[in-house]
Amino acid sequence: MAFPSAPSALWSVSLLTVLLAAVVHSNIVYDEDPLQPVTSDETVSVGGTVTLTCRVAESDNSSLQWSNTAQQTLYFGEKRALRDTRIQLHRSTSTELSITIAEVQLSDEGEYTCSIFTMPVRTARATVTVLGVPGKPQISGFENPVTEGGEVTLTCTSTGSKPPAKLHWYRGDQELEGRPNVVESNPDDPTYNVSSELTLEVSRDDDNALITCAVDHPSLEPGDKRSEQSLRVLYSPKVSIRPESDLPREGEKFHLQCLGNSNPEPTSYTWEKEGGLPPLAKVDGAFLRFERLNKSDNGVYLCRAENDIGQDQGEYPLQVQAAENTADPTAMSTSSRVDHAVIGGVVAVIVFILLCLLIVLGRYLIRHKGTYLTHEAKGSDDAPDADTAIINAEGGHSGAEDKKEYFI
Ligand SMILES: *[C@@H]1O[C@H](CO)[C@@H](O)[C@H](O)[C@H]1NC(C)=O
Ligand SMILES: *[C@@H]1O[C@H](CO)[C@@H](O)[C@H](O)[C@H]1NC(C)=O
Ligand SMILES: *[C@@H]1O[C@H](CO)[C@@H](O)[C@H](O)[C@H]1NC(C)=O
């Protein structure tokens, strides 16, 4: 007996849930007294529009009325009572009086009252909370480029929020830890000014990095209000040397380029080589130029670059290759002979493998054709009963023979 009752209990619970959900969803919960007006609290941002709704479950045709925070009547039924064009009638029926307030100001915040002139008069209150929309954040504190290893302190401020906004710092997608938000208030201003400081020790990687300050506030969607500050960092050279080609050959025109990788660009470059630069190598700022490479140019080249921040040097070991067609015929032919021998060997192996495959394939095809022809006489391999199994046992001899031949 307990079994069938369980689903029905479950059913009534779920029905109750649906009903409750419907009541909660309508945002208005009717009181037991059907003439008691019902309202709801509202939150609106400065400049927005709020709708105040007052409903009764049943009506005895008594008029509904909305009054403002100063107890001034706004609407009495369909009749406008206050000369304020921001306030408009939204809906008036025997059971509902809804009004809208547009271009909401901070001074509109407070408790509004809905009354129904029954005997006695019944009232309900609705609290309107007005959010002060924070201003676009402003980042200050960065004017001039900073030398690597130095510190930068940025300040982000946002005015006019209510409740106080929260400020967050980011470098790209990564959140940075700023100092706790400082909230400023003022007795004659219901809004708050919020600020946050961020101190960064900058490295060369921070040059052109974007630092973002974003405002987090209930009146905003995430990412609505943010400001960016790009950093400029001065850093010393980190020299690398780039050859014109990776295989410099004797007799060719060639150059080495000294890359400073600094900010600002190096003010000077110095080229050196152990035992002195070759007389025909020409220094041209960041470039060292060779009109006609010669094996006597081989050696380790050194470039030193300098800017106002510091200096660095890099090395490049130059190894001039023999010219492509003119130089050293013995070396050339030896290497090509080796190449030919290797290619010939590979070709021979491939031909050998192909031949073997052809022989095996030929034999297999001949065998396979033989098996196919004798298959009917031999009978089925899968014996469905004892008689055929005996037949198969007799035929098993020839099957084994076939297998043996496949492996040749
Ligand atoms: C309210 O007024 C309507 C017509 O205006 C009338 O039909 C209805 O009976 C009235 N209801 C009550 C409860 O007086
Ligand atoms: C916020 O900043 C503005 C502009 O700087 C200023 O006029 C206002 O008085 C400040 N408000 C508070 C609460 O400090
Ligand atoms: C390289 O220099 C030597 C003398 O320094 C010269 O005899 C030779 O011809 C040069 N080789 C080339 C390819 O210019």
Short mmCIF file of C-alpha atoms and ligand atoms in Angstrom, two decimals:
data_model
loop_
_atom_site.label_atom_id
_atom_site.label_comp_id
_atom_site.label_asym_id
_atom_site.label_seq_id
_atom_site.Cartn_x
_atom_site.Cartn_y
_atom_site.Cartn_z
CA MET A 1 0.00 0.00 0.00
CA ALA A 2 2.92 2.34 0.71
CA PHE A 3 4.23 1.84 -2.81
CA PRO A 4 1.45 3.41 -4.93
CA SER A 5 1.06 6.38 -2.53
CA ALA A 6 4.70 7.46 -2.92
CA PRO A 7 4.36 8.71 -6.55
CA SER A 8 1.14 10.62 -5.74
CA ALA A 9 2.88 12.34 -2.79
CA LEU A 10 5.74 13.17 -5.12
CA TRP A 11 3.25 14.53 -7.66
CA SER A 12 1.58 16.85 -5.17
CA VAL A 13 4.98 18.10 -3.95
CA SER A 14 6.01 18.92 -7.50
CA LEU A 15 2.65 20.64 -8.15
CA LEU A 16 3.24 22.73 -5.03
CA THR A 17 6.73 23.60 -6.31
CA VAL A 18 5.29 24.72 -9.64
CA LEU A 19 2.67 26.88 -7.90
CA LEU A 20 5.28 28.40 -5.58
CA ALA A 21 7.56 29.07 -8.52
CA ALA A 22 4.70 30.79 -10.35
CA VAL A 23 3.97 33.01 -7.34
CA VAL A 24 7.64 33.87 -6.80
CA HIS A 25 8.13 34.49 -10.49
CA SER A 26 5.38 37.12 -10.63
CA ASN A 27 7.50 38.96 -8.03
CA ILE A 28 4.38 39.82 -6.03
CA VAL A 29 3.08 37.65 -3.23
CA TYR A 30 -0.58 38.30 -2.47
CA ASP A 31 -1.53 38.73 1.13
CA GLU A 32 -4.41 36.91 2.75
CA ASP A 33 -6.50 40.12 2.72
CA PRO A 34 -7.60 40.36 -0.96
CA LEU A 35 -7.88 44.15 -0.71
CA GLN A 36 -4.33 44.61 0.66
CA PRO A 37 -2.21 46.30 -2.04
CA VAL A 38 1.06 44.58 -2.88
CA THR A 39 4.22 46.24 -4.23
CA SER A 40 7.87 45.30 -4.80
CA ASP A 41 11.18 47.02 -4.09
CA GLU A 42 13.12 48.23 -7.15
CA THR A 43 16.73 49.05 -7.97
CA VAL A 44 17.54 51.43 -10.82
CA SER A 45 20.65 53.22 -12.09
CA VAL A 46 20.85 57.01 -12.33
CA GLY A 47 19.36 58.04 -15.69
CA GLY A 48 17.33 54.85 -15.97
CA THR A 49 13.58 54.24 -15.77
CA VAL A 50 11.83 52.43 -12.94
CA THR A 51 8.31 51.00 -12.96
CA LEU A 52 6.35 50.93 -9.69
CA THR A 53 3.53 48.41 -9.69
CA CYS A 54 0.77 48.17 -7.10
CA ARG A 55 -1.83 45.37 -7.29
CA VAL A 56 -4.73 44.08 -5.27
CA ALA A 57 -6.14 40.55 -5.56
CA GLU A 58 -9.73 41.75 -5.68
CA SER A 59 -11.24 45.15 -6.21
CA ASP A 60 -14.23 46.86 -4.67
CA ASN A 61 -13.68 49.68 -7.18
CA SER A 62 -11.86 51.83 -4.60
CA SER A 63 -9.14 54.04 -6.13
CA LEU A 64 -5.44 53.19 -5.91
CA GLN A 65 -2.87 55.90 -5.33
CA TRP A 66 0.94 56.22 -5.51
CA SER A 67 2.80 58.80 -3.42
CA ASN A 68 6.48 59.71 -3.46
CA THR A 69 9.12 59.74 -0.71
CA ALA A 70 7.85 63.15 0.49
CA GLN A 71 4.28 61.77 0.69
CA GLN A 72 3.18 63.87 -2.27
CA THR A 73 0.54 62.14 -4.37
CA LEU A 74 1.86 61.16 -7.81
CA TYR A 75 -1.18 59.45 -9.30
CA PHE A 76 -4.67 59.00 -7.93
CA GLY A 77 -6.11 56.34 -10.20
CA GLU A 78 -5.57 57.70 -13.71
CA LYS A 79 -5.25 61.28 -12.48
CA ARG A 80 -1.83 62.87 -12.43
CA ALA A 81 -1.30 64.82 -9.21
CA LEU A 82 2.26 66.11 -9.48
CA ARG A 83 3.53 68.19 -12.39
CA ASP A 84 6.63 66.14 -13.21
CA THR A 85 6.80 64.86 -16.78
CA ARG A 86 9.34 62.19 -15.76
CA ILE A 87 6.48 60.42 -13.98
CA GLN A 88 3.93 58.72 -16.25
CA LEU A 89 0.97 56.40 -15.90
CA HIS A 90 1.84 52.89 -17.04
CA ARG A 91 -1.38 50.97 -16.33
CA SER A 92 -4.54 51.68 -14.40
CA THR A 93 -7.19 48.98 -13.87
CA SER A 94 -9.51 48.24 -10.98
CA THR A 95 -6.82 45.93 -9.51
CA GLU A 96 -3.57 47.59 -10.62
CA LEU A 97 -1.93 51.00 -10.68
CA SER A 98 1.53 51.12 -12.32
CA ILE A 99 3.60 54.24 -12.92
CA THR A 100 7.04 54.84 -14.41
CA ILE A 101 9.72 57.31 -13.33
CA ALA A 102 12.18 58.13 -16.11
CA GLU A 103 15.61 59.80 -15.93
CA VAL A 104 15.94 58.67 -12.34
CA GLN A 105 18.06 60.87 -10.09
CA LEU A 106 19.79 60.01 -6.83
CA SER A 107 17.18 62.17 -5.05
CA ASP A 108 14.43 59.80 -6.26
CA GLU A 109 15.70 57.18 -3.85
CA GLY A 110 13.48 56.29 -0.91
CA GLU A 111 10.19 54.77 0.13
CA TYR A 112 7.15 55.15 -2.15
CA THR A 113 3.65 54.35 -0.91
CA CYS A 114 0.68 52.74 -2.61
CA SER A 115 -2.72 53.22 -0.92
CA ILE A 116 -6.21 51.96 -1.63
CA PHE A 117 -9.06 54.02 -0.25
CA THR A 118 -11.06 51.27 1.32
CA MET A 119 -12.38 51.56 4.86
CA PRO A 120 -9.94 51.61 6.52
CA VAL A 121 -7.25 52.77 4.03
CA ARG A 122 -4.71 50.04 3.25
CA THR A 123 -1.11 50.88 2.24
CA ALA A 124 2.01 49.14 0.95
CA ARG A 125 5.53 50.51 0.63
CA ALA A 126 8.13 50.07 -2.09
CA THR A 127 11.76 51.04 -1.61
CA VAL A 128 13.51 52.43 -4.66
CA THR A 129 17.31 52.11 -4.54
CA VAL A 130 19.15 54.34 -6.99
CA LEU A 131 22.62 53.22 -8.09
CA GLY A 132 25.20 55.94 -8.79
CA VAL A 133 26.86 54.93 -12.06
CA PRO A 134 30.64 55.17 -11.73
CA GLY A 135 32.49 57.40 -14.19
CA LYS A 136 35.02 56.02 -16.66
CA PRO A 137 38.18 55.27 -14.66
CA GLN A 138 41.15 57.60 -15.12
CA ILE A 139 44.71 56.34 -14.84
CA SER A 140 47.38 58.80 -13.76
CA GLY A 141 51.00 58.56 -12.67
CA PHE A 142 52.71 57.67 -15.92
CA GLU A 143 54.18 60.52 -17.94
CA ASN A 144 57.68 59.58 -19.07
CA PRO A 145 59.38 56.32 -20.01
CA VAL A 146 60.91 54.50 -17.06
CA THR A 147 64.29 52.74 -17.03
CA GLU A 148 64.18 48.94 -16.60
CA GLY A 149 64.37 47.90 -12.96
CA GLY A 150 62.62 51.12 -11.96
CA GLU A 151 59.20 51.42 -10.34
CA VAL A 152 55.99 52.84 -11.75
CA THR A 153 53.05 53.76 -9.54
CA LEU A 154 49.74 54.16 -11.34
CA THR A 155 46.61 55.56 -9.73
CA CYS A 156 43.15 54.75 -11.03
CA THR A 157 40.14 56.78 -9.92
CA SER A 158 36.44 56.52 -10.64
CA THR A 159 33.92 59.08 -9.40
CA GLY A 160 30.22 59.10 -8.65
CA SER A 161 29.47 55.49 -7.72
CA LYS A 162 26.86 54.37 -5.23
CA PRO A 163 27.46 51.94 -3.62
CA PRO A 164 31.27 52.40 -3.92
CA ALA A 165 32.65 50.70 -7.04
CA LYS A 166 35.51 48.19 -6.98
CA LEU A 167 38.59 48.78 -9.15
CA HIS A 168 40.66 45.96 -10.65
CA TRP A 169 44.03 46.05 -12.42
CA TYR A 170 45.05 43.85 -15.31
CA ARG A 171 48.11 43.37 -17.50
CA GLY A 172 46.64 41.75 -20.61
CA ASP A 173 44.27 39.07 -19.23
CA GLN A 174 46.16 38.65 -16.00
CA GLU A 175 44.86 40.37 -12.89
CA LEU A 176 47.42 42.35 -10.88
CA GLU A 177 47.33 43.00 -7.17
CA GLY A 178 46.86 46.72 -6.50
CA ARG A 179 46.69 48.41 -3.14
CA PRO A 180 43.24 48.20 -1.45
CA ASN A 181 40.66 50.59 -2.90
CA VAL A 182 40.40 53.95 -1.16
CA VAL A 183 36.81 55.21 -0.87
CA GLU A 184 36.19 58.96 -0.52
CA SER A 185 32.87 60.26 0.67
CA ASN A 186 31.55 63.70 1.26
CA PRO A 187 28.61 64.78 3.49
CA ASP A 188 26.77 66.67 0.71
CA ASP A 189 27.29 63.97 -1.93
CA PRO A 190 25.56 60.58 -1.76
CA THR A 191 28.09 59.06 -4.20
CA TYR A 192 31.64 57.86 -3.65
CA ASN A 193 34.96 58.45 -5.37
CA VAL A 194 37.10 55.33 -5.42
CA SER A 195 40.81 55.06 -6.18
CA SER A 196 43.42 52.33 -6.30
CA GLU A 197 47.20 52.37 -6.65
CA LEU A 198 49.34 49.86 -8.46
CA THR A 199 53.12 49.72 -8.15
CA LEU A 200 55.08 47.78 -10.75
CA GLU A 201 58.79 47.09 -11.08
CA VAL A 202 59.26 47.28 -14.84
CA SER A 203 61.47 45.10 -17.01
CA ARG A 204 62.30 45.28 -20.72
CA ASP A 205 59.30 42.97 -21.36
CA ASP A 206 56.97 45.67 -20.02
CA ASP A 207 57.79 48.07 -22.86
CA ASN A 208 54.47 48.73 -24.67
CA ALA A 209 52.61 46.55 -22.14
CA LEU A 210 48.98 47.63 -21.62
CA ILE A 211 47.85 48.08 -18.05
CA THR A 212 44.07 48.16 -17.61
CA CYS A 213 41.96 49.54 -14.79
CA ALA A 214 38.39 48.16 -14.83
CA VAL A 215 35.39 49.20 -12.75
CA ASP A 216 33.23 46.54 -11.13
CA HIS A 217 29.76 47.83 -10.13
CA PRO A 218 26.18 46.50 -9.99
CA SER A 219 25.06 49.22 -12.43
CA LEU A 220 27.56 48.00 -15.08
CA GLU A 221 28.13 44.93 -17.20
CA PRO A 222 31.64 43.45 -16.72
CA GLY A 223 34.08 45.27 -18.98
CA ASP A 224 31.74 48.25 -19.57
CA LYS A 225 34.09 50.82 -18.12
CA ARG A 226 37.86 50.43 -18.32
CA SER A 227 40.90 52.49 -19.19
CA GLU A 228 44.27 51.49 -20.52
CA GLN A 229 47.75 52.85 -20.03
CA SER A 230 50.62 51.64 -22.16
CA LEU A 231 54.02 51.57 -20.49
CA ARG A 232 57.24 52.68 -22.09
CA VAL A 233 60.43 51.23 -20.67
CA LEU A 234 64.02 52.19 -21.51
CA TYR A 235 66.45 49.29 -21.54
CA SER A 236 70.08 48.57 -22.38
CA PRO A 237 71.21 46.59 -25.46
CA LYS A 238 71.19 42.78 -25.63
CA VAL A 239 73.34 42.25 -28.70
CA SER A 240 72.84 39.54 -31.28
CA ILE A 241 74.62 39.38 -34.65
CA ARG A 242 72.71 38.43 -37.80
CA PRO A 243 74.68 37.18 -40.84
CA GLU A 244 73.39 38.00 -44.32
CA SER A 245 73.38 34.26 -45.07
CA ASP A 246 74.03 31.09 -43.08
CA LEU A 247 76.46 29.72 -45.69
CA PRO A 248 78.83 32.55 -46.59
CA ARG A 249 80.99 31.52 -49.55
CA GLU A 250 84.37 32.70 -50.64
CA GLY A 251 84.25 35.44 -53.24
CA GLU A 252 80.68 36.54 -52.32
CA LYS A 253 79.52 39.92 -51.04
CA PHE A 254 78.46 39.56 -47.38
CA HIS A 255 77.57 41.50 -44.26
CA LEU A 256 77.03 41.03 -40.55
CA GLN A 257 74.33 43.07 -38.80
CA CYS A 258 74.58 44.00 -35.14
CA LEU A 259 71.13 44.00 -33.48
CA GLY A 260 71.02 46.13 -30.34
CA ASN A 261 67.57 44.99 -29.06
CA SER A 262 67.44 48.09 -26.91
CA ASN A 263 65.19 51.06 -26.21
CA PRO A 264 66.20 53.56 -27.43
CA GLU A 265 68.26 52.18 -30.34
CA PRO A 266 72.01 52.02 -29.62
CA THR A 267 73.85 55.31 -30.04
CA SER A 268 77.05 53.54 -31.14
CA TYR A 269 78.28 50.21 -32.46
CA THR A 270 81.89 48.97 -32.26
CA TRP A 271 83.16 46.05 -34.38
CA GLU A 272 86.20 44.01 -33.40
CA LYS A 273 87.94 40.78 -34.30
CA GLU A 274 90.68 38.86 -32.56
CA GLY A 275 93.85 39.94 -34.32
CA GLY A 276 92.16 42.98 -35.87
CA LEU A 277 89.47 43.46 -38.52
CA PRO A 278 90.44 42.35 -42.08
CA PRO A 279 91.63 45.39 -44.05
CA LEU A 280 88.84 45.02 -46.63
CA ALA A 281 85.96 44.69 -44.08
CA LYS A 282 84.10 48.00 -43.89
CA VAL A 283 82.39 49.19 -40.68
CA ASP A 284 79.06 50.87 -41.49
CA GLY A 285 77.32 51.55 -38.14
CA ALA A 286 75.34 48.43 -37.22
CA PHE A 287 76.76 46.65 -40.33
CA LEU A 288 80.14 45.10 -41.06
CA ARG A 289 80.41 44.73 -44.87
CA PHE A 290 82.63 42.41 -46.94
CA GLU A 291 82.93 43.24 -50.66
CA ARG A 292 84.47 39.85 -51.47
CA LEU A 293 84.68 37.09 -48.82
CA ASN A 294 87.97 35.28 -48.42
CA LYS A 295 88.86 32.36 -46.13
CA SER A 296 91.35 34.67 -44.47
CA ASP A 297 88.27 36.51 -43.08
CA ASN A 298 87.46 33.52 -40.84
CA GLY A 299 87.39 34.16 -37.11
CA VAL A 300 85.27 35.40 -34.23
CA TYR A 301 83.73 38.85 -34.78
CA LEU A 302 82.56 40.98 -31.92
CA CYS A 303 80.03 43.81 -31.85
CA ARG A 304 79.55 46.12 -28.90
CA ALA A 305 76.44 48.32 -28.81
CA GLU A 306 75.77 51.13 -26.38
CA ASN A 307 72.87 53.40 -25.45
CA ASP A 308 72.24 55.78 -22.54
CA ILE A 309 71.16 52.91 -20.30
CA GLY A 310 74.10 50.55 -20.82
CA GLN A 311 76.03 48.41 -23.24
CA ASP A 312 76.39 44.79 -24.33
CA GLN A 313 78.46 42.78 -26.77
CA GLY A 314 77.84 39.73 -28.93
CA GLU A 315 80.00 37.35 -30.96
CA TYR A 316 79.76 35.72 -34.35
CA PRO A 317 82.16 33.00 -35.55
CA LEU A 318 82.58 33.50 -39.30
CA GLN A 319 83.33 30.33 -41.26
CA VAL A 320 83.70 31.09 -44.98
CA GLN A 321 82.75 28.11 -47.22
CA ALA A 322 84.64 27.22 -50.39
CA ALA A 323 83.23 28.94 -53.48
CA GLU A 324 80.52 26.92 -55.25
CA ASN A 325 82.12 26.15 -58.64
CA THR A 326 85.68 27.53 -58.82
CA ALA A 327 87.54 26.32 -55.74
CA ASP A 328 89.11 22.94 -54.82
CA PRO A 329 87.95 20.42 -57.46
CA THR A 330 89.13 17.33 -55.45
CA ALA A 331 86.96 18.17 -52.43
CA MET A 332 83.95 18.72 -54.69
CA SER A 333 84.27 15.45 -56.63
CA THR A 334 84.97 13.35 -53.52
CA SER A 335 81.77 14.55 -51.91
CA SER A 336 79.75 14.04 -55.10
CA ARG A 337 81.25 10.57 -55.55
CA VAL A 338 80.16 9.69 -52.01
CA ASP A 339 76.69 11.04 -52.80
CA HIS A 340 76.42 8.94 -55.95
CA ALA A 341 77.55 5.79 -54.14
CA VAL A 342 74.90 6.30 -51.45
CA ILE A 343 72.14 6.93 -54.02
CA GLY A 344 73.21 3.88 -56.07
CA GLY A 345 73.15 1.67 -52.97
CA VAL A 346 69.66 2.83 -51.98
CA VAL A 347 68.34 2.25 -55.53
CA ALA A 348 69.84 -1.28 -55.60
CA VAL A 349 68.21 -2.18 -52.25
CA ILE A 350 64.82 -0.90 -53.45
CA VAL A 351 65.04 -2.87 -56.74
CA PHE A 352 66.02 -6.02 -54.81
CA ILE A 353 63.05 -5.68 -52.43
CA LEU A 354 60.66 -5.09 -55.37
CA LEU A 355 61.95 -8.22 -57.14
CA CYS A 356 61.49 -10.35 -53.99
CA LEU A 357 57.94 -9.01 -53.60
CA LEU A 358 57.13 -9.82 -57.23
CA ILE A 359 58.37 -13.44 -56.83
CA VAL A 360 56.40 -13.97 -53.59
CA LEU A 361 53.29 -12.39 -55.11
CA GLY A 362 53.56 -14.56 -58.25
CA ARG A 363 53.88 -17.75 -56.23
CA TYR A 364 50.99 -16.76 -53.98
CA LEU A 365 48.72 -16.03 -56.95
CA ILE A 366 49.45 -19.43 -58.55
CA ARG A 367 48.83 -21.21 -55.20
CA HIS A 368 45.67 -19.28 -54.54
CA LYS A 369 44.19 -20.19 -57.90
CA GLY A 370 44.92 -23.92 -57.15
CA THR A 371 43.21 -23.70 -53.76
CA TYR A 372 40.17 -22.07 -55.29
CA LEU A 373 39.79 -24.86 -57.87
CA THR A 374 40.05 -27.66 -55.27
CA HIS A 375 37.90 -25.87 -52.69
CA GLU A 376 34.59 -27.40 -53.80
CA ALA A 377 35.95 -30.96 -53.73
CA LYS A 378 37.43 -30.47 -50.25
CA GLY A 379 34.10 -29.41 -48.70
CA SER A 380 33.35 -26.76 -46.07
CA ASP A 381 35.97 -26.00 -43.40
CA ASP A 382 33.36 -25.18 -40.75
CA ALA A 383 31.75 -28.54 -39.97
CA PRO A 384 28.10 -28.16 -38.94
CA ASP A 385 27.82 -31.84 -37.75
CA ALA A 386 29.91 -34.93 -37.00
CA ASP A 387 29.77 -36.38 -40.54
CA THR A 388 31.20 -33.32 -42.17
CA ALA A 389 33.78 -33.04 -39.38
CA ILE A 390 35.10 -36.49 -40.38
CA ILE A 391 35.16 -35.40 -44.00
CA ASN A 392 37.08 -32.31 -42.95
CA ALA A 393 39.55 -34.39 -40.92
CA GLU A 394 40.32 -36.33 -44.09
CA GLY A 395 40.62 -33.10 -46.07
CA GLY A 396 42.77 -31.53 -43.28
CA HIS A 397 45.92 -33.08 -44.80
CA SER A 398 45.66 -31.08 -48.01
CA GLY A 399 44.86 -27.89 -46.04
CA ALA A 400 48.08 -28.23 -44.03
CA GLU A 401 49.97 -28.71 -47.29
CA ASP A 402 48.57 -25.42 -48.64
CA LYS A 403 49.62 -23.57 -45.51
CA LYS A 404 53.13 -24.94 -45.77
CA GLU A 405 53.43 -23.69 -49.32
CA TYR A 406 52.26 -20.15 -48.43
CA PHE A 407 55.28 -19.77 -46.17
CA ILE A 408 57.85 -20.54 -48.86
C1 LIG B 1 -17.11 47.88 -9.98
O1 LIG B 1 -17.59 48.67 -11.08
C2 LIG B 1 -18.12 47.89 -12.16
C3 LIG B 1 -18.53 48.85 -13.27
O2 LIG B 1 -17.83 50.02 -13.24
C4 LIG B 1 -19.28 47.06 -11.69
O3 LIG B 1 -19.76 46.27 -12.75
C5 LIG B 1 -18.87 46.19 -10.53
O4 LIG B 1 -19.97 45.50 -10.01
C6 LIG B 1 -18.22 47.02 -9.41
N1 LIG B 1 -17.73 46.13 -8.40
C7 LIG B 1 -17.95 46.32 -7.08
C8 LIG B 1 -17.36 45.29 -6.17
O5 LIG B 1 -18.56 47.28 -6.66
C1 LIG B 2 34.70 63.21 -6.36
O1 LIG B 2 35.50 63.85 -7.30
C2 LIG B 2 34.89 64.96 -7.94
C3 LIG B 2 35.80 65.45 -9.03
O2 LIG B 2 37.10 65.25 -8.71
C4 LIG B 2 34.59 66.00 -6.88
O3 LIG B 2 33.97 67.10 -7.49
C5 LIG B 2 33.70 65.41 -5.83
O4 LIG B 2 33.50 66.32 -4.80
C6 LIG B 2 34.31 64.15 -5.26
N1 LIG B 2 33.33 63.51 -4.40
C7 LIG B 2 33.65 62.97 -3.23
C8 LIG B 2 32.58 62.24 -2.54
O5 LIG B 2 34.76 63.06 -2.76
C1 LIG B 3 91.89 35.46 -50.84
O1 LIG B 3 92.96 36.28 -50.46
C2 LIG B 3 94.21 35.84 -50.94
C3 LIG B 3 95.27 36.78 -50.45
O2 LIG B 3 94.95 37.31 -49.20
C4 LIG B 3 94.18 35.82 -52.45
O3 LIG B 3 95.40 35.31 -52.93
C5 LIG B 3 93.03 34.97 -52.94
O4 LIG B 3 92.91 35.05 -54.34
C6 LIG B 3 91.75 35.45 -52.33
N1 LIG B 3 90.68 34.56 -52.74
C7 LIG B 3 89.54 35.01 -53.29
C8 LIG B 3 88.53 33.97 -53.63
O5 LIG B 3 89.33 36.20 -53.44
#
